[in-house]
PDB file of N, CA, C and O in Angstrom:
ATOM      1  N   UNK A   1     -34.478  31.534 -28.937  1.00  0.00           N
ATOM      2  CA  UNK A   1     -34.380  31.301 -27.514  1.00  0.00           C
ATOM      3  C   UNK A   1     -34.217  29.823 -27.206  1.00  0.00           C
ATOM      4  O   UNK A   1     -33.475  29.488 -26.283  1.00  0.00           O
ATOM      5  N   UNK A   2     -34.856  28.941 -27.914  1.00  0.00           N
ATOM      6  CA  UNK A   2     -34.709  27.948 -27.424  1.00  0.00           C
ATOM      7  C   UNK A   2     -33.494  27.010 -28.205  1.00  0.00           C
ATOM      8  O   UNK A   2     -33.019  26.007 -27.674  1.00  0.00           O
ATOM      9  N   UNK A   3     -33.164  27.409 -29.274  1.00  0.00           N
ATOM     10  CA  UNK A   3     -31.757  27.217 -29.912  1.00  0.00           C
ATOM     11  C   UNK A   3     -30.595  27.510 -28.686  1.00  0.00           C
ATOM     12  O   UNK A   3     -29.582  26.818 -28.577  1.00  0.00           O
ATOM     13  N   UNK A   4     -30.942  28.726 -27.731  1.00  0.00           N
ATOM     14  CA  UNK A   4     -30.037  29.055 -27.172  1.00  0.00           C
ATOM     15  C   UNK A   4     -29.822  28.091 -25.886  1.00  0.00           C
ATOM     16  O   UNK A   4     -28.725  27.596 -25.625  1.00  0.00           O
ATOM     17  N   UNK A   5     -31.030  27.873 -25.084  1.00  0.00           N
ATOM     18  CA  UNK A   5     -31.153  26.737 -23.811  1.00  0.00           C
ATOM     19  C   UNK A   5     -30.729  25.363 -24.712  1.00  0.00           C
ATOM     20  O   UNK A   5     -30.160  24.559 -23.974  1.00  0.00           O
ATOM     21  N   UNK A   6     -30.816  25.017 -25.699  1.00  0.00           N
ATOM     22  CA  UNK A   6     -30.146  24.185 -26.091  1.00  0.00           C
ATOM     23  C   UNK A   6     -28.551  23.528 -26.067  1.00  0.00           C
ATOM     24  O   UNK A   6     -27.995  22.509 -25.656  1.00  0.00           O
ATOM     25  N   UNK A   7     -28.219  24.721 -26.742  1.00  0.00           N
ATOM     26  CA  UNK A   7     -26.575  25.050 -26.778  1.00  0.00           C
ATOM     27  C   UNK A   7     -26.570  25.156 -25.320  1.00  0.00           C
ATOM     28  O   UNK A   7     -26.446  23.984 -24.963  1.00  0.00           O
ATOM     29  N   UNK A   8     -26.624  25.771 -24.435  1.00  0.00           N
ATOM     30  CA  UNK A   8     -26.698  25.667 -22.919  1.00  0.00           C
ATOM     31  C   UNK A   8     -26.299  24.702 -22.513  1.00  0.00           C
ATOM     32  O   UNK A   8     -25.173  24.366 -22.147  1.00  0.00           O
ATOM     33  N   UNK A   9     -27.880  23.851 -22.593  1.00  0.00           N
ATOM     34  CA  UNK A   9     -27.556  22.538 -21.914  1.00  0.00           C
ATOM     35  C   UNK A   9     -26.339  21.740 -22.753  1.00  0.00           C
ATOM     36  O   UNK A   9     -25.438  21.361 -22.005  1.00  0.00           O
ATOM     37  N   UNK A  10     -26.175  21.459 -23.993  1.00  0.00           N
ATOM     38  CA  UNK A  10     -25.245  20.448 -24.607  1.00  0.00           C
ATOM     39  C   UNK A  10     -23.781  21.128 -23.918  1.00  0.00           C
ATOM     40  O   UNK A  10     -22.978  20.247 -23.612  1.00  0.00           O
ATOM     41  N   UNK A  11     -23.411  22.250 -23.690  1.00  0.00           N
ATOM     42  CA  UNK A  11     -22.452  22.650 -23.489  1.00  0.00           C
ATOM     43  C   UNK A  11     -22.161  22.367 -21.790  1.00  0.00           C
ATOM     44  O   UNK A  11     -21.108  22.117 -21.205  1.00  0.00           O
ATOM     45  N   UNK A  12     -23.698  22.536 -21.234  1.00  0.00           N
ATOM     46  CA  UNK A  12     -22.850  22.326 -19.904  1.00  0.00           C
ATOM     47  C   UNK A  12     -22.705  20.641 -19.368  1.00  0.00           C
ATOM     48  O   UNK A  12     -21.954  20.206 -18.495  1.00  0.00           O
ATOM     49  N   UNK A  13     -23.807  19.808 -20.311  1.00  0.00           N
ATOM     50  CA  UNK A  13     -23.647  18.508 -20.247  1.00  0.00           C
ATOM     51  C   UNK A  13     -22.165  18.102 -20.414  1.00  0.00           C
ATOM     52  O   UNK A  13     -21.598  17.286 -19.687  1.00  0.00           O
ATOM     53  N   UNK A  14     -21.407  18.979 -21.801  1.00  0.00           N
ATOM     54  CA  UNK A  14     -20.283  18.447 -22.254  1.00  0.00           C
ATOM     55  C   UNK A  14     -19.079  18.802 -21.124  1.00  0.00           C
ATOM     56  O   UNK A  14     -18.151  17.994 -21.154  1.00  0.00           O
ATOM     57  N   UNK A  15     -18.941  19.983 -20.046  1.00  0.00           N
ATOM     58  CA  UNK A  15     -18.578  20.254 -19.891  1.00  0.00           C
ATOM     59  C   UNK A  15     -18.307  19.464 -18.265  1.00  0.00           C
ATOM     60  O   UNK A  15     -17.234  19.479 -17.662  1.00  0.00           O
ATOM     61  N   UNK A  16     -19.737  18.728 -17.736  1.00  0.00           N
ATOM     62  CA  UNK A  16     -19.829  18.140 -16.447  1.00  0.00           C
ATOM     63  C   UNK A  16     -18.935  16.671 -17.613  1.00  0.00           C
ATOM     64  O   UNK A  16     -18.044  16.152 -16.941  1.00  0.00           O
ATOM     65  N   UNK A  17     -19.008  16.204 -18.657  1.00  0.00           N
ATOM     66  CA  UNK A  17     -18.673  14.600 -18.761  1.00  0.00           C
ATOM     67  C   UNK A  17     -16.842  15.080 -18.769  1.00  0.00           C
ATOM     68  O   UNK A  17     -15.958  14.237 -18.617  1.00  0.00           O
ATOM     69  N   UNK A  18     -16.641  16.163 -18.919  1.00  0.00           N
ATOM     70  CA  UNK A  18     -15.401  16.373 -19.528  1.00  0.00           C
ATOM     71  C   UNK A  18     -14.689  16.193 -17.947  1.00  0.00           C
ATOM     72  O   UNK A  18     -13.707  15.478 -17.747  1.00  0.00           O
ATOM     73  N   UNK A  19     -15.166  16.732 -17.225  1.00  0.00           N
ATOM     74  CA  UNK A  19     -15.221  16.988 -15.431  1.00  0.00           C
ATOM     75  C   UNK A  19     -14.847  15.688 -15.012  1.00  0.00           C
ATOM     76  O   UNK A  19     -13.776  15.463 -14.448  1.00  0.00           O
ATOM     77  N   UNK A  20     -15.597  14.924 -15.241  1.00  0.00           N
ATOM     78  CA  UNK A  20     -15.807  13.555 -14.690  1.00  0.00           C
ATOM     79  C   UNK A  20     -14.618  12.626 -15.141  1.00  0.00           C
ATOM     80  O   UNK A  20     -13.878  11.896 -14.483  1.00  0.00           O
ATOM     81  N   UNK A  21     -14.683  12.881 -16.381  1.00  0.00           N
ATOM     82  CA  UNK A  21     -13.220  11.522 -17.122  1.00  0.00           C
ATOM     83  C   UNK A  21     -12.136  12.310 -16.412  1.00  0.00           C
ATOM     84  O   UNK A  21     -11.149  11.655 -16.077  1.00  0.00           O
ATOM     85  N   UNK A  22     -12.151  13.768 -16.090  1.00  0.00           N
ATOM     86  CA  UNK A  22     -10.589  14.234 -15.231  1.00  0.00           C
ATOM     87  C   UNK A  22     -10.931  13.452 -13.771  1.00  0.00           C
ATOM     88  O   UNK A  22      -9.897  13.046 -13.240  1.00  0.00           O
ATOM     89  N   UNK A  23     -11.495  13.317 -13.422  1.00  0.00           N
ATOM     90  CA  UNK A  23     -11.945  13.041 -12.007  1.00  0.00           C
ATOM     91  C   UNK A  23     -11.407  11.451 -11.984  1.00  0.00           C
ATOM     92  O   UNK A  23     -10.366  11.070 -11.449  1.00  0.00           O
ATOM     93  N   UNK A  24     -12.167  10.801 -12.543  1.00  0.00           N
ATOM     94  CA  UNK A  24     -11.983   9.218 -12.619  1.00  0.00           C
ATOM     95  C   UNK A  24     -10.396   8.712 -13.038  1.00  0.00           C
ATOM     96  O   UNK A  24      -9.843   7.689 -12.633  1.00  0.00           O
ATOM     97  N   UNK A  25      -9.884   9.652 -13.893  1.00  0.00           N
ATOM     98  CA  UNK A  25      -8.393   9.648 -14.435  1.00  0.00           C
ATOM     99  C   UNK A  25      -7.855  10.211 -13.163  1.00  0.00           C
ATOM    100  O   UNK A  25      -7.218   9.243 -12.748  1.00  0.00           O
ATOM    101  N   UNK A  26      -7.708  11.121 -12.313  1.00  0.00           N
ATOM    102  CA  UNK A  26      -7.268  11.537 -11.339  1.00  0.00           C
ATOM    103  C   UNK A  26      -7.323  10.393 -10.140  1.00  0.00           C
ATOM    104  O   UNK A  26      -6.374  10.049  -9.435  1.00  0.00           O
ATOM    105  N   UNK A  27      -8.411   9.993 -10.102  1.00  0.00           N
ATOM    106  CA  UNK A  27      -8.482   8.885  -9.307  1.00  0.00           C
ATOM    107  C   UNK A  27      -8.183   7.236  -9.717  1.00  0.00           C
ATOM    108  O   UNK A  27      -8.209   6.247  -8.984  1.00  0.00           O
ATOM    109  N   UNK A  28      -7.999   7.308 -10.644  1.00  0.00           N
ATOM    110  CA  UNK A  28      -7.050   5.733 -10.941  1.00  0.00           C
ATOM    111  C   UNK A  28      -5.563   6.338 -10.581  1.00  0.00           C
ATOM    112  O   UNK A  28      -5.037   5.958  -9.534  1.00  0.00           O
ATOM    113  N   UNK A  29      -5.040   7.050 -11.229  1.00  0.00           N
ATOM    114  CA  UNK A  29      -3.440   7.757 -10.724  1.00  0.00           C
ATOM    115  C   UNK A  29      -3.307   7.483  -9.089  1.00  0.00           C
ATOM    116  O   UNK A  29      -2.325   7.063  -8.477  1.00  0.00           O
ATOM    117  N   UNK A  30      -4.262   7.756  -8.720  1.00  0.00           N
ATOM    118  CA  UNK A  30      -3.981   7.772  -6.875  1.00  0.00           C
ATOM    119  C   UNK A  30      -4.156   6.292  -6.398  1.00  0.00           C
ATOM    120  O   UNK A  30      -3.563   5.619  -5.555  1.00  0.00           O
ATOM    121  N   UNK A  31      -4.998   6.087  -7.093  1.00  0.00           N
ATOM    122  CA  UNK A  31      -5.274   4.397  -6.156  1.00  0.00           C
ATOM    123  C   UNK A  31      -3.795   3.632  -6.808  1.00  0.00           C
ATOM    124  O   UNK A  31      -3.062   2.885  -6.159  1.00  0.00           O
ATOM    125  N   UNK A  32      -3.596   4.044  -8.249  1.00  0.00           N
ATOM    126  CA  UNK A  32      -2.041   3.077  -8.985  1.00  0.00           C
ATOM    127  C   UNK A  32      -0.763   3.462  -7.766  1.00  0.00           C
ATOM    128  O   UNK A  32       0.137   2.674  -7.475  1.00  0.00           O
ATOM    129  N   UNK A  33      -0.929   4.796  -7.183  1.00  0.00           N
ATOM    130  CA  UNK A  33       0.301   5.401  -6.673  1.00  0.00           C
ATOM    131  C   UNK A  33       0.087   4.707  -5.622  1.00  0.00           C
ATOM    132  O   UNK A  33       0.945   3.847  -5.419  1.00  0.00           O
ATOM    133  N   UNK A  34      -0.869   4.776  -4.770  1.00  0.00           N
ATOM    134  CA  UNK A  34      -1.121   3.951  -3.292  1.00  0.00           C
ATOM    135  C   UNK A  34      -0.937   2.617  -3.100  1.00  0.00           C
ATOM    136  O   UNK A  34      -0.479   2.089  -2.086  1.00  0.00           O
ATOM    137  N   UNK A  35      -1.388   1.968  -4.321  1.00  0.00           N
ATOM    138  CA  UNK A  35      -0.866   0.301  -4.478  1.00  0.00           C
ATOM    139  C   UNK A  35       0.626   0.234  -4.635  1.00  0.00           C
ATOM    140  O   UNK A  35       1.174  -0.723  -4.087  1.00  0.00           O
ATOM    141  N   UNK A  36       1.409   1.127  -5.322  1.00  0.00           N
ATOM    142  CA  UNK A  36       2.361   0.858  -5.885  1.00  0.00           C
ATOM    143  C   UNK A  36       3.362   0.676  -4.656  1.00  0.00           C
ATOM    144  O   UNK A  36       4.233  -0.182  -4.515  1.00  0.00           O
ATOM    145  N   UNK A  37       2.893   2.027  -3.553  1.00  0.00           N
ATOM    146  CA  UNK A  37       3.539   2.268  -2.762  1.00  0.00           C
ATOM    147  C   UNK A  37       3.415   0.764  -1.575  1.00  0.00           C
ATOM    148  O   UNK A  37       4.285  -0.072  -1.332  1.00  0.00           O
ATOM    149  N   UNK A  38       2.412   0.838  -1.186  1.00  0.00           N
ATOM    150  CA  UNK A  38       2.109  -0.317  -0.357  1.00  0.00           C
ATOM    151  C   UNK A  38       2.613  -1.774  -0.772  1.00  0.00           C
ATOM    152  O   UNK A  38       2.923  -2.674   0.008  1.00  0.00           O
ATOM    153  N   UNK A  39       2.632  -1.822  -2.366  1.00  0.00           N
ATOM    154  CA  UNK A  39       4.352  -3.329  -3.074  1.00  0.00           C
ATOM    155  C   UNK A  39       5.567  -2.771  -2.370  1.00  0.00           C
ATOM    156  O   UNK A  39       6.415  -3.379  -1.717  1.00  0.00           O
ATOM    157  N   UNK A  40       5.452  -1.262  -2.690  1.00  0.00           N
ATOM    158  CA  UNK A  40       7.422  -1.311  -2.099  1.00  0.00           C
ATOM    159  C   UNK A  40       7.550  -1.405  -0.709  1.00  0.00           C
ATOM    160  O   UNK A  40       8.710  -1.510  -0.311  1.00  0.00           O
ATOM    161  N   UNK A  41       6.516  -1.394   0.280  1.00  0.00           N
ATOM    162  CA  UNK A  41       6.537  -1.483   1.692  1.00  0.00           C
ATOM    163  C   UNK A  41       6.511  -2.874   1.830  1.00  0.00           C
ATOM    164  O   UNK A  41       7.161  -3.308   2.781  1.00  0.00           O
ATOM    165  N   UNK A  42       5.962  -3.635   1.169  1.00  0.00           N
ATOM    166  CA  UNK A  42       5.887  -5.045   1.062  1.00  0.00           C
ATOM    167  C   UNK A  42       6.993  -5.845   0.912  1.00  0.00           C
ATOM    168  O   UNK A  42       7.306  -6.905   1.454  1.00  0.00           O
ATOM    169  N   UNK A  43       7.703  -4.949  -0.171  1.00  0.00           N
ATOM    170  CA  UNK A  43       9.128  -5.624  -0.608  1.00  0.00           C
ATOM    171  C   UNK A  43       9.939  -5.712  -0.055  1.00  0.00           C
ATOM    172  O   UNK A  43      10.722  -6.615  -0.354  1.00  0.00           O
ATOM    173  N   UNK A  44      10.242  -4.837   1.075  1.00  0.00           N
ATOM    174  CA  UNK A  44      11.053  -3.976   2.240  1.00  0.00           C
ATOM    175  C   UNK A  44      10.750  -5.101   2.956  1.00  0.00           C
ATOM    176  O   UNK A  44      11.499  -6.078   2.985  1.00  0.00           O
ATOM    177  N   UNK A  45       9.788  -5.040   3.492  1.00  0.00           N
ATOM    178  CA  UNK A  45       9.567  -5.862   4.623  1.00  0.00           C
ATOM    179  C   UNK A  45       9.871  -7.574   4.792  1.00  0.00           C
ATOM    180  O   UNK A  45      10.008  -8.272   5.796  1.00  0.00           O
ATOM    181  N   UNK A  46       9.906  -7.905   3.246  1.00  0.00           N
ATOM    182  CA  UNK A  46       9.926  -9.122   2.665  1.00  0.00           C
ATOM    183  C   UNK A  46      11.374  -9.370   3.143  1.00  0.00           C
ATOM    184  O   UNK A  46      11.725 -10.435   3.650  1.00  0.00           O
ATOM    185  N   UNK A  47      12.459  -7.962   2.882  1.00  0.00           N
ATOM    186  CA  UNK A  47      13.748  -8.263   2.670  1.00  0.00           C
ATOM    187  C   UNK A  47      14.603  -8.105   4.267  1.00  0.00           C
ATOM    188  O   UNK A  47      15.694  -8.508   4.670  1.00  0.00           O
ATOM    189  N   UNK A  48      13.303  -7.178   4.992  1.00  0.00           N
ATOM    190  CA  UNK A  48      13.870  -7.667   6.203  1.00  0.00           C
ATOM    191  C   UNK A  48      13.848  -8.450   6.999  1.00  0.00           C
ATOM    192  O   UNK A  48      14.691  -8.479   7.896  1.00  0.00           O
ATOM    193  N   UNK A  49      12.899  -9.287   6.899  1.00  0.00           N
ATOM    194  CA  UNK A  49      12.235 -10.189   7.159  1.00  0.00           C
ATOM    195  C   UNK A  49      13.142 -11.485   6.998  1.00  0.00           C
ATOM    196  O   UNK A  49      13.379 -12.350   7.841  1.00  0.00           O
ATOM    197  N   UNK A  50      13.631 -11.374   5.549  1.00  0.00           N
ATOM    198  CA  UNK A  50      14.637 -12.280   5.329  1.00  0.00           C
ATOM    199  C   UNK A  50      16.262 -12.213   5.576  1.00  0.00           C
ATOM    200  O   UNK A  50      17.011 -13.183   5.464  1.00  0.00           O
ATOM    201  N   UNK A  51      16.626 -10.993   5.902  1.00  0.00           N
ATOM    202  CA  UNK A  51      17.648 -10.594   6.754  1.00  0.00           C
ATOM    203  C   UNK A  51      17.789 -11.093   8.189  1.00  0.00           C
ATOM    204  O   UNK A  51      18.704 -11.799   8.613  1.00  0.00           O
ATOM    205  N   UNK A  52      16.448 -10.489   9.068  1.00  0.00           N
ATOM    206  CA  UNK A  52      16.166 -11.217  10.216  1.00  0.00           C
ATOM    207  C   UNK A  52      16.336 -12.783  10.198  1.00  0.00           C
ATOM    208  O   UNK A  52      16.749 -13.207  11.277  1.00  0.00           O
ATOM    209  N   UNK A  53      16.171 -13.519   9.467  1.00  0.00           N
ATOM    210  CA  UNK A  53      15.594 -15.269   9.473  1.00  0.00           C
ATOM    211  C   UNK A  53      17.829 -15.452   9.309  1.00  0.00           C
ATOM    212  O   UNK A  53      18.387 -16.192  10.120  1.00  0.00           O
ATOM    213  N   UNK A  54      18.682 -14.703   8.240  1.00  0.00           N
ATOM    214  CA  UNK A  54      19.766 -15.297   7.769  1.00  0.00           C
ATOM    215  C   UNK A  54      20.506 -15.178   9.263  1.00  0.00           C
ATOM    216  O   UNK A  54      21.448 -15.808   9.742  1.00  0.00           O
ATOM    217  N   UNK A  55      19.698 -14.130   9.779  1.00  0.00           N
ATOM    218  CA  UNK A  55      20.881 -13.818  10.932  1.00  0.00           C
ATOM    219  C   UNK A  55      20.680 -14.554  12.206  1.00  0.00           C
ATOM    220  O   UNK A  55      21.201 -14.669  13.316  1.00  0.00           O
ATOM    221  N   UNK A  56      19.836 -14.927  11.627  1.00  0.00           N
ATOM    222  CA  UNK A  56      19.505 -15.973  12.971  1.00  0.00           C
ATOM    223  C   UNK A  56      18.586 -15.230  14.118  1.00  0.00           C
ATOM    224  O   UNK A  56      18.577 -15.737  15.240  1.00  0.00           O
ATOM    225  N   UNK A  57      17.827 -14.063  13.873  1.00  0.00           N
ATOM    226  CA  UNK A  57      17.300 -13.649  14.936  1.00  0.00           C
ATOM    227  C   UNK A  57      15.625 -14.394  15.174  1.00  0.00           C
ATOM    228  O   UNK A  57      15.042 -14.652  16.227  1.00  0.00           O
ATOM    229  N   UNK A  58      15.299 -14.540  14.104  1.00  0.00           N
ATOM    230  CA  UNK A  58      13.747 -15.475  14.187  1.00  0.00           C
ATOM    231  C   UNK A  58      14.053 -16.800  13.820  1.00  0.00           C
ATOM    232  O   UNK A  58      15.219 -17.049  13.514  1.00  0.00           O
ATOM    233  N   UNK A  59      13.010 -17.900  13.792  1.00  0.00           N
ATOM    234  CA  UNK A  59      13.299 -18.923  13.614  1.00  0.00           C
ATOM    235  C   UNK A  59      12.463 -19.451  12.312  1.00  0.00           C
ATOM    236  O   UNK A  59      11.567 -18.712  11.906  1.00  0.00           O
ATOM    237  N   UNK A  60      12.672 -20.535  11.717  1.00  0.00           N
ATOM    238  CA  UNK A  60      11.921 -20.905  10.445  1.00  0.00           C
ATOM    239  C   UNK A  60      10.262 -20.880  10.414  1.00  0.00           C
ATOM    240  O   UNK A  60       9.630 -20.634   9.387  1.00  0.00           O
ATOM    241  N   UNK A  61       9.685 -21.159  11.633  1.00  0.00           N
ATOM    242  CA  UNK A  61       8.202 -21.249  11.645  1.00  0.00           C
ATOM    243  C   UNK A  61       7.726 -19.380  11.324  1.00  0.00           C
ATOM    244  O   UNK A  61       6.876 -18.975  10.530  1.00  0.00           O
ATOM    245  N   UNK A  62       8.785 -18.396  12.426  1.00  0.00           N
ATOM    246  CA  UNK A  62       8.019 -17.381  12.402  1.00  0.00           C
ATOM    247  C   UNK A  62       8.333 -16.912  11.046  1.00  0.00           C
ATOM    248  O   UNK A  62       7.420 -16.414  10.388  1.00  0.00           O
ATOM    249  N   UNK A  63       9.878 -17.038  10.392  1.00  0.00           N
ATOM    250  CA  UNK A  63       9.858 -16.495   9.534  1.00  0.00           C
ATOM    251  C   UNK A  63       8.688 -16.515   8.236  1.00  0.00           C
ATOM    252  O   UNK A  63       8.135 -15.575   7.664  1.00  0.00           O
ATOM    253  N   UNK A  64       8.563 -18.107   8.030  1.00  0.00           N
ATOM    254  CA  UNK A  64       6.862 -18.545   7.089  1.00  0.00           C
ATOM    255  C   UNK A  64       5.979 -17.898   7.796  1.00  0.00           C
ATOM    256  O   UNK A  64       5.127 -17.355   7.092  1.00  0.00           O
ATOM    257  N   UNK A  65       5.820 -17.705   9.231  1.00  0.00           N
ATOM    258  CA  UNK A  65       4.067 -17.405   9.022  1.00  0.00           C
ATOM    259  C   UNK A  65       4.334 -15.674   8.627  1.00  0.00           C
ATOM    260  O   UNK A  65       3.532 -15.084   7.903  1.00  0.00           O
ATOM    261  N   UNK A  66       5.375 -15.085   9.121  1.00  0.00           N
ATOM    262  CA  UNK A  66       5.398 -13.445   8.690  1.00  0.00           C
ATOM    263  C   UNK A  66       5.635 -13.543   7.662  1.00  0.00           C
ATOM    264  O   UNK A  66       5.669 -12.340   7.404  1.00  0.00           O
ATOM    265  N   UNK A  67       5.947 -14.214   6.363  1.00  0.00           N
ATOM    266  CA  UNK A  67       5.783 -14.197   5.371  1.00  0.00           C
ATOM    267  C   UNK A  67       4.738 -14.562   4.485  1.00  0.00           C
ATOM    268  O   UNK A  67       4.849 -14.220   3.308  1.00  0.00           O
ATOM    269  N   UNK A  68       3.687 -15.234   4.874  1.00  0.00           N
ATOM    270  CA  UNK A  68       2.153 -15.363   4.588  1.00  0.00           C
ATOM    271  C   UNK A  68       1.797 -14.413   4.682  1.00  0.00           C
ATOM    272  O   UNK A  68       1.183 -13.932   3.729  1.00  0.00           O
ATOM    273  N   UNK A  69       1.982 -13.702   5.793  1.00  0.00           N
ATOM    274  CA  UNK A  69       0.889 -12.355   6.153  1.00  0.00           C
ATOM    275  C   UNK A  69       1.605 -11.476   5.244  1.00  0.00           C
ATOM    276  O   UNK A  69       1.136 -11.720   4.132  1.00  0.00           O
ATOM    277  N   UNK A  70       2.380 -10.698   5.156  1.00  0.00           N
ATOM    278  CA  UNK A  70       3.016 -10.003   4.173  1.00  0.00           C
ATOM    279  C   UNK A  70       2.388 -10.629   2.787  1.00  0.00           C
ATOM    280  O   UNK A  70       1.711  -9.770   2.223  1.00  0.00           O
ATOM    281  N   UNK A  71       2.404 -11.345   2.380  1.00  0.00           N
ATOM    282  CA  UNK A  71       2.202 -11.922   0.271  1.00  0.00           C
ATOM    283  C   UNK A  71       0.600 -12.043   0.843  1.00  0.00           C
ATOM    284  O   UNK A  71      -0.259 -11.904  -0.028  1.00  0.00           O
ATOM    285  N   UNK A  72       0.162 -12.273   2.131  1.00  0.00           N
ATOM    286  CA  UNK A  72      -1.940 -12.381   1.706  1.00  0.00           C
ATOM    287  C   UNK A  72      -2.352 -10.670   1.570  1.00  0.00           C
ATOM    288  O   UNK A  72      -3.453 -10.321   1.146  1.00  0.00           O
ATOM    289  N   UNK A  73      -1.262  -9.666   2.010  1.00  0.00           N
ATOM    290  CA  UNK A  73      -1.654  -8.355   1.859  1.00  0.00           C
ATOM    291  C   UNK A  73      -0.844  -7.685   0.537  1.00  0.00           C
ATOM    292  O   UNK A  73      -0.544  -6.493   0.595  1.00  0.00           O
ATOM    293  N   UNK A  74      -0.572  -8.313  -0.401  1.00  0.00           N
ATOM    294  CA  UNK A  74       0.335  -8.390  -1.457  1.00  0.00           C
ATOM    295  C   UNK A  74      -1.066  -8.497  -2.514  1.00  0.00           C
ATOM    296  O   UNK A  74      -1.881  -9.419  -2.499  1.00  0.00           O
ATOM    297  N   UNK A  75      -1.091  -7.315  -3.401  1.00  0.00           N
ATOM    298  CA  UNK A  75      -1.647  -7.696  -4.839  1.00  0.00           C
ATOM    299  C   UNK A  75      -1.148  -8.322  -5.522  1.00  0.00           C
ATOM    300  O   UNK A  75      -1.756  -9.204  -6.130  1.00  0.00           O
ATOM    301  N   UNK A  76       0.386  -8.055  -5.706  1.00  0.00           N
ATOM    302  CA  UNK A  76       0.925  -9.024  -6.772  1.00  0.00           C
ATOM    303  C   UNK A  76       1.196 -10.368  -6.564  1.00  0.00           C
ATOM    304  O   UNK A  76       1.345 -11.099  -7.543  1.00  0.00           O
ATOM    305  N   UNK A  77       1.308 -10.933  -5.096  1.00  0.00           N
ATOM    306  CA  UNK A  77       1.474 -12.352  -5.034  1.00  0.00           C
ATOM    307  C   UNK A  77       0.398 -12.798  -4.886  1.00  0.00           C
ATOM    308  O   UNK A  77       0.241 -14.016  -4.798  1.00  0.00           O
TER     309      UNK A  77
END
């Protein structure tokens, strides 16, 4: 009997850690996908941003400061 609550518990211990590394792996995938996504919105914006400035519709000050704010919400810059 108690061989058996043994095996029990090791099995359901093994079975909650096994749970968990899917969980934590599931959840790095989402936070990588959400960052990744929020660079390419970044990048976009970078490029319209700099479209706007060639065409002459903003001027050099706004174009720098909207470009600070864009790269301070930037992981990679």
């Amino acid at each position: 009997m108690a061989q058996r609550l043994i095996r029990l518990a090791l099995a359901s211990w093994l079975l909650a850690t096994l749970s968990a590394c899917e969980f934590l792996g599931g959840a790095a995938v989402g936070a990588g996908a959400t960052s990744g996504a929020y660079e390419i919105r970044a990048e976009r914006a970078l490029d319209e941003l700099e479209d706007d400035y060639r065409a002459g519709r903003i001027g050099r000050e706004e174009y720098l400061k909207r470009k600070r704010e864009i790269e301070r919400g930037s992981i990679l810059n």
